[in-house]
Amino acid sequence: KSQDELKKEVGYKAVDDYVKSGMVVGLGTGSTAYFAVERVGQLLKSGELKDIVCIPTSVRTKEQAESLDIPLVTLDTHSNLDVSIDGADEVDPDLNLVKGGGGALLREKMVEIMSEKFIVIVDESKLTDGLGPGFPVPVEITPFCHEHTMRQVAGLASCEGCKPVLRMGSSSSNVNDGDEIAVTDNGNYIVDLHFDTPIKDARKMAEDVKNVCGVVDHGLFCDMSTVVIIAGSDGVSVKKP
Ligand code: DER
């Protein structure tokens, strides 16, 4: 199966298994979450789902949802969600995640931390024994004195050995394909922390990074996953913490 077929399989399954009529649903960002959004639009159009309102986690997800006539609200009117569905860049054995490859980590975390259930949809390439080396950890920081903040984060004991790279070009990927500093939907910058060895204590690092003044938030989503639906070459599996 192609990558897209695998993503579609888990995206659709997440919606079919966890989204019910009348729910408030968080819509994730990225190429896998794209299929979950597509499925919500399909089921609303067919009438199989009714009375759903959704909260997008990025401008691009908002635009996709609008194109599918999915009714949208925000956290300002709906602070509590029934379920959110989103992809991830890495998943460790405790189902802690690295997210933010697509630059949407702040709005994703704001929405997903308020969700009764958080359904993570990945292909098996995202699974790792230890977060870090497989995907740099994104950190959203304020533009003001960003080099100062980058130094403070890189200097943390819990970030020892990391190489901080300011994200350039499009904020929706860390390929750094431009000569302008990437700017998120929220007007902030992103620093990607590259690790050669696995992060020893992701929870401690999450706390330490968040406490640096100038950091808005980071891509470590610890103890948030309700289930992870994994598309593998031999079929779909579901992991629970
Ligand atoms: O940026 C994000 O957090 C995305 O959800 C990312 O983690 C997964 O994107 P993908 O499904 O395109 O790999």
PDB file of C-alpha atoms and ligand atoms in Angstrom:
ATOM      1  CA  LYS A   1       0.000   0.000   0.000  1.00  0.00           C
ATOM      2  CA  SER A   2       1.142   3.549  -0.707  1.00  0.00           C
ATOM      3  CA  GLN A   3       1.877   6.021   2.083  1.00  0.00           C
ATOM      4  CA  ASP A   4      -1.320   7.878   1.254  1.00  0.00           C
ATOM      5  CA  GLU A   5      -3.375   4.670   1.372  1.00  0.00           C
ATOM      6  CA  LEU A   6      -1.949   3.927   4.839  1.00  0.00           C
ATOM      7  CA  LYS A   7      -2.678   7.474   6.037  1.00  0.00           C
ATOM      8  CA  LYS A   8      -6.196   7.315   4.608  1.00  0.00           C
ATOM      9  CA  GLU A   9      -6.818   3.976   6.334  1.00  0.00           C
ATOM     10  CA  VAL A  10      -5.972   5.268   9.815  1.00  0.00           C
ATOM     11  CA  GLY A  11      -7.531   8.683   9.210  1.00  0.00           C
ATOM     12  CA  TYR A  12     -10.851   7.198   8.231  1.00  0.00           C
ATOM     13  CA  LYS A  13     -10.747   4.550  10.974  1.00  0.00           C
ATOM     14  CA  ALA A  14     -10.170   7.172  13.656  1.00  0.00           C
ATOM     15  CA  VAL A  15     -13.288   9.073  12.558  1.00  0.00           C
ATOM     16  CA  ASP A  16     -15.429   5.964  12.069  1.00  0.00           C
ATOM     17  CA  ASP A  17     -14.484   4.568  15.479  1.00  0.00           C
ATOM     18  CA  TYR A  18     -14.423   7.697  17.650  1.00  0.00           C
ATOM     19  CA  VAL A  19     -16.556  10.497  16.163  1.00  0.00           C
ATOM     20  CA  LYS A  20     -20.287  10.377  16.980  1.00  0.00           C
ATOM     21  CA  SER A  21     -23.145  12.768  16.121  1.00  0.00           C
ATOM     22  CA  GLY A  22     -23.419  15.730  18.441  1.00  0.00           C
ATOM     23  CA  MET A  23     -19.702  15.829  19.303  1.00  0.00           C
ATOM     24  CA  VAL A  24     -17.225  18.715  19.462  1.00  0.00           C
ATOM     25  CA  VAL A  25     -14.246  17.485  17.430  1.00  0.00           C
ATOM     26  CA  GLY A  26     -10.669  18.764  17.213  1.00  0.00           C
ATOM     27  CA  LEU A  27      -9.238  18.527  13.695  1.00  0.00           C
ATOM     28  CA  GLY A  28      -5.498  17.940  13.498  1.00  0.00           C
ATOM     29  CA  THR A  29      -2.926  19.215  11.018  1.00  0.00           C
ATOM     30  CA  GLY A  30      -0.723  17.353   8.569  1.00  0.00           C
ATOM     31  CA  SER A  31      -0.924  14.837   5.759  1.00  0.00           C
ATOM     32  CA  THR A  32      -2.481  12.092   7.920  1.00  0.00           C
ATOM     33  CA  ALA A  33      -4.974  14.321   9.755  1.00  0.00           C
ATOM     34  CA  TYR A  34      -5.968  15.558   6.294  1.00  0.00           C
ATOM     35  CA  PHE A  35      -7.763  12.248   5.724  1.00  0.00           C
ATOM     36  CA  ALA A  36      -9.585  12.405   9.056  1.00  0.00           C
ATOM     37  CA  VAL A  37     -10.895  15.849   8.104  1.00  0.00           C
ATOM     38  CA  GLU A  38     -11.906  14.500   4.699  1.00  0.00           C
ATOM     39  CA  ARG A  39     -13.834  11.671   6.385  1.00  0.00           C
ATOM     40  CA  VAL A  40     -15.689  14.037   8.733  1.00  0.00           C
ATOM     41  CA  GLY A  41     -16.770  16.057   5.695  1.00  0.00           C
ATOM     42  CA  GLN A  42     -17.917  12.915   3.892  1.00  0.00           C
ATOM     43  CA  LEU A  43     -20.002  11.608   6.806  1.00  0.00           C
ATOM     44  CA  LEU A  44     -21.621  15.016   7.393  1.00  0.00           C
ATOM     45  CA  LYS A  45     -22.505  15.218   3.699  1.00  0.00           C
ATOM     46  CA  SER A  46     -24.000  11.693   3.693  1.00  0.00           C
ATOM     47  CA  GLY A  47     -25.964  12.405   6.874  1.00  0.00           C
ATOM     48  CA  GLU A  48     -24.253   9.585   8.788  1.00  0.00           C
ATOM     49  CA  LEU A  49     -22.900  12.259  11.167  1.00  0.00           C
ATOM     50  CA  LYS A  50     -25.093  15.102  12.425  1.00  0.00           C
ATOM     51  CA  ASP A  51     -24.762  18.109  14.743  1.00  0.00           C
ATOM     52  CA  ILE A  52     -20.961  18.036  14.757  1.00  0.00           C
ATOM     53  CA  VAL A  53     -18.907  21.171  15.399  1.00  0.00           C
ATOM     54  CA  CYS A  54     -15.163  21.129  14.813  1.00  0.00           C
ATOM     55  CA  ILE A  55     -12.148  23.128  15.981  1.00  0.00           C
ATOM     56  CA  PRO A  56      -9.280  23.311  13.455  1.00  0.00           C
ATOM     57  CA  THR A  57      -5.656  23.296  14.711  1.00  0.00           C
ATOM     58  CA  SER A  58      -4.229  25.435  11.900  1.00  0.00           C
ATOM     59  CA  VAL A  59      -5.203  27.867   9.186  1.00  0.00           C
ATOM     60  CA  ARG A  60      -4.708  25.198   6.546  1.00  0.00           C
ATOM     61  CA  THR A  61      -6.949  22.705   8.385  1.00  0.00           C
ATOM     62  CA  LYS A  62      -9.527  25.502   8.792  1.00  0.00           C
ATOM     63  CA  GLU A  63      -9.438  26.093   5.041  1.00  0.00           C
ATOM     64  CA  GLN A  64      -9.775  22.375   4.270  1.00  0.00           C
ATOM     65  CA  ALA A  65     -12.704  22.074   6.686  1.00  0.00           C
ATOM     66  CA  GLU A  66     -14.411  25.157   5.196  1.00  0.00           C
ATOM     67  CA  SER A  67     -14.069  23.651   1.730  1.00  0.00           C
ATOM     68  CA  LEU A  68     -15.926  20.575   3.050  1.00  0.00           C
ATOM     69  CA  ASP A  69     -18.692  22.674   4.701  1.00  0.00           C
ATOM     70  CA  ILE A  70     -17.708  21.369   8.147  1.00  0.00           C
ATOM     71  CA  PRO A  71     -19.230  23.626  10.843  1.00  0.00           C
ATOM     72  CA  LEU A  72     -16.386  25.311  12.746  1.00  0.00           C
ATOM     73  CA  VAL A  73     -16.148  26.839  16.234  1.00  0.00           C
ATOM     74  CA  THR A  74     -13.230  27.901  18.435  1.00  0.00           C
ATOM     75  CA  LEU A  75     -12.002  27.202  21.957  1.00  0.00           C
ATOM     76  CA  ASP A  76     -13.459  30.573  22.976  1.00  0.00           C
ATOM     77  CA  THR A  77     -16.975  29.145  22.714  1.00  0.00           C
ATOM     78  CA  HIS A  78     -16.129  25.447  23.178  1.00  0.00           C
ATOM     79  CA  SER A  79     -13.346  24.895  25.730  1.00  0.00           C
ATOM     80  CA  ASN A  80     -14.113  21.195  26.115  1.00  0.00           C
ATOM     81  CA  LEU A  81     -13.969  18.773  23.219  1.00  0.00           C
ATOM     82  CA  ASP A  82     -15.190  15.173  22.999  1.00  0.00           C
ATOM     83  CA  VAL A  83     -12.394  13.995  20.745  1.00  0.00           C
ATOM     84  CA  SER A  84      -9.427  15.241  18.734  1.00  0.00           C
ATOM     85  CA  ILE A  85      -7.697  13.371  15.935  1.00  0.00           C
ATOM     86  CA  ASP A  86      -4.163  14.226  14.809  1.00  0.00           C
ATOM     87  CA  GLY A  87      -0.956  12.821  13.419  1.00  0.00           C
ATOM     88  CA  ALA A  88       2.471  12.768  15.053  1.00  0.00           C
ATOM     89  CA  ASP A  89       6.105  12.865  13.991  1.00  0.00           C
ATOM     90  CA  GLU A  90       7.300  10.318  16.552  1.00  0.00           C
ATOM     91  CA  VAL A  91       5.605   7.949  19.064  1.00  0.00           C
ATOM     92  CA  ASP A  92       7.534   6.309  21.902  1.00  0.00           C
ATOM     93  CA  PRO A  93       6.545   3.115  23.805  1.00  0.00           C
ATOM     94  CA  ASP A  94       4.676   5.219  26.420  1.00  0.00           C
ATOM     95  CA  LEU A  95       2.766   6.880  23.558  1.00  0.00           C
ATOM     96  CA  ASN A  96       4.470  10.191  24.259  1.00  0.00           C
ATOM     97  CA  LEU A  97       4.754  12.149  21.039  1.00  0.00           C
ATOM     98  CA  VAL A  98       6.886  14.548  19.113  1.00  0.00           C
ATOM     99  CA  LYS A  99       4.605  16.836  17.123  1.00  0.00           C
ATOM    100  CA  GLY A 100       5.013  20.113  15.281  1.00  0.00           C
ATOM    101  CA  GLY A 101       6.676  18.957  12.081  1.00  0.00           C
ATOM    102  CA  GLY A 102       3.896  20.877  10.396  1.00  0.00           C
ATOM    103  CA  GLY A 103       4.390  23.938  12.582  1.00  0.00           C
ATOM    104  CA  ALA A 104       0.944  23.729  14.193  1.00  0.00           C
ATOM    105  CA  LEU A 105       2.021  22.488  17.628  1.00  0.00           C
ATOM    106  CA  LEU A 106       0.633  25.394  19.698  1.00  0.00           C
ATOM    107  CA  ARG A 107      -2.931  25.279  18.400  1.00  0.00           C
ATOM    108  CA  GLU A 108      -2.763  21.457  18.303  1.00  0.00           C
ATOM    109  CA  LYS A 109      -1.730  21.266  21.938  1.00  0.00           C
ATOM    110  CA  MET A 110      -4.275  23.915  23.050  1.00  0.00           C
ATOM    111  CA  VAL A 111      -7.065  21.900  21.404  1.00  0.00           C
ATOM    112  CA  GLU A 112      -5.867  18.380  22.140  1.00  0.00           C
ATOM    113  CA  ILE A 113      -5.148  18.995  25.823  1.00  0.00           C
ATOM    114  CA  MET A 114      -8.840  19.993  26.213  1.00  0.00           C
ATOM    115  CA  SER A 115     -10.132  16.868  24.502  1.00  0.00           C
ATOM    116  CA  GLU A 116     -11.770  14.008  26.386  1.00  0.00           C
ATOM    117  CA  LYS A 117     -10.086  11.642  23.923  1.00  0.00           C
ATOM    118  CA  PHE A 118      -7.004  12.269  21.780  1.00  0.00           C
ATOM    119  CA  ILE A 119      -6.690   9.833  18.887  1.00  0.00           C
ATOM    120  CA  VAL A 120      -3.247   9.743  17.273  1.00  0.00           C
ATOM    121  CA  ILE A 121      -2.967   8.435  13.714  1.00  0.00           C
ATOM    122  CA  VAL A 122       0.390   7.371  12.323  1.00  0.00           C
ATOM    123  CA  ASP A 123       2.085   4.938   9.983  1.00  0.00           C
ATOM    124  CA  GLU A 124       4.547   2.555  11.606  1.00  0.00           C
ATOM    125  CA  SER A 125       7.541   4.648  10.468  1.00  0.00           C
ATOM    126  CA  LYS A 126       6.709   7.076  13.301  1.00  0.00           C
ATOM    127  CA  LEU A 127       7.287   4.511  16.085  1.00  0.00           C
ATOM    128  CA  THR A 128      10.541   4.849  18.038  1.00  0.00           C
ATOM    129  CA  ASP A 129      12.109   3.456  21.205  1.00  0.00           C
ATOM    130  CA  GLY A 130      13.244   6.931  22.255  1.00  0.00           C
ATOM    131  CA  LEU A 131      12.116  10.388  21.150  1.00  0.00           C
ATOM    132  CA  GLY A 132      14.605  12.719  19.525  1.00  0.00           C
ATOM    133  CA  PRO A 133      16.964  11.257  16.944  1.00  0.00           C
ATOM    134  CA  GLY A 134      14.151  10.281  14.592  1.00  0.00           C
ATOM    135  CA  PHE A 135      12.630  13.763  14.430  1.00  0.00           C
ATOM    136  CA  PRO A 136      13.871  17.121  15.755  1.00  0.00           C
ATOM    137  CA  VAL A 137      11.719  18.529  18.569  1.00  0.00           C
ATOM    138  CA  PRO A 138      10.013  21.777  17.487  1.00  0.00           C
ATOM    139  CA  VAL A 139       9.846  24.642  20.006  1.00  0.00           C
ATOM    140  CA  GLU A 140       7.680  27.694  19.291  1.00  0.00           C
ATOM    141  CA  ILE A 141       9.321  30.898  20.565  1.00  0.00           C
ATOM    142  CA  THR A 142       8.538  34.605  20.449  1.00  0.00           C
ATOM    143  CA  PRO A 143      10.399  36.566  17.739  1.00  0.00           C
ATOM    144  CA  PHE A 144      11.675  39.075  20.318  1.00  0.00           C
ATOM    145  CA  CYS A 145      15.371  38.246  20.978  1.00  0.00           C
ATOM    146  CA  HIS A 146      14.864  34.785  19.488  1.00  0.00           C
ATOM    147  CA  GLU A 147      18.608  34.045  19.456  1.00  0.00           C
ATOM    148  CA  HIS A 148      18.660  34.624  23.220  1.00  0.00           C
ATOM    149  CA  THR A 149      15.778  32.219  23.732  1.00  0.00           C
ATOM    150  CA  MET A 150      17.407  29.637  21.432  1.00  0.00           C
ATOM    151  CA  ARG A 151      20.534  29.785  23.607  1.00  0.00           C
ATOM    152  CA  GLN A 152      18.530  29.391  26.814  1.00  0.00           C
ATOM    153  CA  VAL A 153      16.765  26.292  25.479  1.00  0.00           C
ATOM    154  CA  ALA A 154      19.932  24.737  24.061  1.00  0.00           C
ATOM    155  CA  GLY A 155      21.667  25.344  27.396  1.00  0.00           C
ATOM    156  CA  LEU A 156      19.174  23.341  29.436  1.00  0.00           C
ATOM    157  CA  ALA A 157      20.577  20.197  31.056  1.00  0.00           C
ATOM    158  CA  SER A 158      17.596  18.255  29.672  1.00  0.00           C
ATOM    159  CA  CYS A 159      18.478  19.450  26.153  1.00  0.00           C
ATOM    160  CA  GLU A 160      22.136  18.525  26.508  1.00  0.00           C
ATOM    161  CA  GLY A 161      23.713  17.624  23.188  1.00  0.00           C
ATOM    162  CA  CYS A 162      20.925  19.119  21.099  1.00  0.00           C
ATOM    163  CA  LYS A 163      21.618  21.283  18.052  1.00  0.00           C
ATOM    164  CA  PRO A 164      19.054  24.112  17.753  1.00  0.00           C
ATOM    165  CA  VAL A 165      18.101  25.104  14.186  1.00  0.00           C
ATOM    166  CA  LEU A 166      15.870  28.103  13.514  1.00  0.00           C
ATOM    167  CA  ARG A 167      13.162  27.011  11.058  1.00  0.00           C
ATOM    168  CA  MET A 168      13.394  28.860   7.774  1.00  0.00           C
ATOM    169  CA  GLY A 169      11.056  29.125   4.795  1.00  0.00           C
ATOM    170  CA  SER A 170       7.612  27.576   5.310  1.00  0.00           C
ATOM    171  CA  SER A 171       6.599  27.031   8.942  1.00  0.00           C
ATOM    172  CA  SER A 172       4.769  23.869   7.897  1.00  0.00           C
ATOM    173  CA  SER A 173       7.918  21.827   7.447  1.00  0.00           C
ATOM    174  CA  ASN A 174      11.435  21.653   8.894  1.00  0.00           C
ATOM    175  CA  VAL A 175      13.188  21.282   5.546  1.00  0.00           C
ATOM    176  CA  ASN A 176      14.257  24.926   5.807  1.00  0.00           C
ATOM    177  CA  ASP A 177      13.579  25.694   2.170  1.00  0.00           C
ATOM    178  CA  GLY A 178      13.814  29.466   2.274  1.00  0.00           C
ATOM    179  CA  ASP A 179      15.955  32.401   3.393  1.00  0.00           C
ATOM    180  CA  GLU A 180      13.233  34.030   5.511  1.00  0.00           C
ATOM    181  CA  ILE A 181      12.579  32.945   9.095  1.00  0.00           C
ATOM    182  CA  ALA A 182       9.453  30.750   9.189  1.00  0.00           C
ATOM    183  CA  VAL A 183       6.489  32.343  10.992  1.00  0.00           C
ATOM    184  CA  THR A 184       3.713  30.240  12.536  1.00  0.00           C
ATOM    185  CA  ASP A 185      -0.055  30.906  12.347  1.00  0.00           C
ATOM    186  CA  ASN A 186       0.447  32.697  15.668  1.00  0.00           C
ATOM    187  CA  GLY A 187       3.218  35.025  14.450  1.00  0.00           C
ATOM    188  CA  ASN A 188       5.997  33.157  16.271  1.00  0.00           C
ATOM    189  CA  TYR A 189       9.216  31.435  15.245  1.00  0.00           C
ATOM    190  CA  ILE A 190      10.132  27.758  15.557  1.00  0.00           C
ATOM    191  CA  VAL A 191      13.429  26.272  16.720  1.00  0.00           C
ATOM    192  CA  ASP A 192      13.940  22.600  15.836  1.00  0.00           C
ATOM    193  CA  LEU A 193      16.084  20.766  18.409  1.00  0.00           C
ATOM    194  CA  HIS A 194      18.159  18.041  16.742  1.00  0.00           C
ATOM    195  CA  PHE A 195      19.287  15.152  18.972  1.00  0.00           C
ATOM    196  CA  ASP A 196      21.851  12.446  18.171  1.00  0.00           C
ATOM    197  CA  THR A 197      20.798  10.294  21.132  1.00  0.00           C
ATOM    198  CA  PRO A 198      17.358   9.564  22.590  1.00  0.00           C
ATOM    199  CA  ILE A 199      15.955  12.061  25.098  1.00  0.00           C
ATOM    200  CA  LYS A 200      16.468  10.523  28.546  1.00  0.00           C
ATOM    201  CA  ASP A 201      13.378  11.998  30.211  1.00  0.00           C
ATOM    202  CA  ALA A 202      10.848  13.530  27.813  1.00  0.00           C
ATOM    203  CA  ARG A 203       8.563  14.670  30.637  1.00  0.00           C
ATOM    204  CA  LYS A 204      11.399  16.523  32.384  1.00  0.00           C
ATOM    205  CA  MET A 205      12.529  18.109  29.121  1.00  0.00           C
ATOM    206  CA  ALA A 206       8.956  19.187  28.378  1.00  0.00           C
ATOM    207  CA  GLU A 207       8.766  20.924  31.769  1.00  0.00           C
ATOM    208  CA  ASP A 208      12.200  22.551  31.490  1.00  0.00           C
ATOM    209  CA  VAL A 209      11.673  23.866  27.951  1.00  0.00           C
ATOM    210  CA  LYS A 210       8.214  25.225  28.762  1.00  0.00           C
ATOM    211  CA  ASN A 211       9.682  27.153  31.720  1.00  0.00           C
ATOM    212  CA  VAL A 212      12.140  29.118  29.577  1.00  0.00           C
ATOM    213  CA  CYS A 213      10.845  32.706  29.310  1.00  0.00           C
ATOM    214  CA  GLY A 214      10.383  33.366  25.585  1.00  0.00           C
ATOM    215  CA  VAL A 215       9.218  29.836  24.810  1.00  0.00           C
ATOM    216  CA  VAL A 216       5.544  29.681  23.864  1.00  0.00           C
ATOM    217  CA  ASP A 217       5.290  25.864  23.741  1.00  0.00           C
ATOM    218  CA  HIS A 218       7.015  22.791  22.342  1.00  0.00           C
ATOM    219  CA  GLY A 219       6.308  19.630  20.383  1.00  0.00           C
ATOM    220  CA  LEU A 220       6.595  17.123  23.239  1.00  0.00           C
ATOM    221  CA  PHE A 221       3.044  15.857  23.857  1.00  0.00           C
ATOM    222  CA  CYS A 222       3.501  13.761  27.006  1.00  0.00           C
ATOM    223  CA  ASP A 223       0.752  11.655  28.642  1.00  0.00           C
ATOM    224  CA  MET A 224      -1.869  12.993  26.250  1.00  0.00           C
ATOM    225  CA  SER A 225      -2.561  10.105  23.854  1.00  0.00           C
ATOM    226  CA  THR A 226      -5.741   8.093  24.436  1.00  0.00           C
ATOM    227  CA  VAL A 227      -4.962   5.652  21.644  1.00  0.00           C
ATOM    228  CA  VAL A 228      -2.540   5.466  18.766  1.00  0.00           C
ATOM    229  CA  ILE A 229      -3.838   3.905  15.545  1.00  0.00           C
ATOM    230  CA  ILE A 230      -0.934   2.567  13.525  1.00  0.00           C
ATOM    231  CA  ALA A 231      -0.975   1.654   9.851  1.00  0.00           C
ATOM    232  CA  GLY A 232       1.597  -1.038   9.199  1.00  0.00           C
ATOM    233  CA  SER A 233       2.526  -3.162   6.227  1.00  0.00           C
ATOM    234  CA  ASP A 234       0.628  -6.048   7.847  1.00  0.00           C
ATOM    235  CA  GLY A 235      -2.490  -4.049   8.718  1.00  0.00           C
ATOM    236  CA  VAL A 236      -3.791  -1.577  11.270  1.00  0.00           C
ATOM    237  CA  SER A 237      -3.092  -1.910  14.993  1.00  0.00           C
ATOM    238  CA  VAL A 238      -4.262   0.115  17.991  1.00  0.00           C
ATOM    239  CA  LYS A 239      -2.057   0.917  20.990  1.00  0.00           C
ATOM    240  CA  LYS A 240      -3.246   2.225  24.356  1.00  0.00           C
ATOM    241  CA  PRO A 241      -1.085   3.656  27.149  1.00  0.00           C
TER     242      PRO A 241
HETATM  243  O1  DER B   1       2.812  19.043  12.677  1.00  0.00           O
HETATM  244  C1  DER B   1       2.191  18.163  13.262  1.00  0.00           C
HETATM  245  O2  DER B   1       2.070  18.103  14.485  1.00  0.00           O
HETATM  246  C2  DER B   1       1.631  17.044  12.437  1.00  0.00           C
HETATM  247  O3  DER B   1       0.520  16.462  13.073  1.00  0.00           O
HETATM  248  C3  DER B   1       2.726  16.014  12.276  1.00  0.00           C
HETATM  249  O4  DER B   1       3.160  15.708  13.537  1.00  0.00           O
HETATM  250  C4  DER B   1       2.288  14.785  11.528  1.00  0.00           C
HETATM  251  O5  DER B   1       2.222  15.145  10.209  1.00  0.00           O
HETATM  252  P1  DER B   1       2.089  14.031   9.087  1.00  0.00           P
HETATM  253  O6  DER B   1       0.821  13.271   9.391  1.00  0.00           O
HETATM  254  O7  DER B   1       2.003  14.834   7.817  1.00  0.00           O
HETATM  255  O8  DER B   1       3.312  13.149   9.159  1.00  0.00           O
END
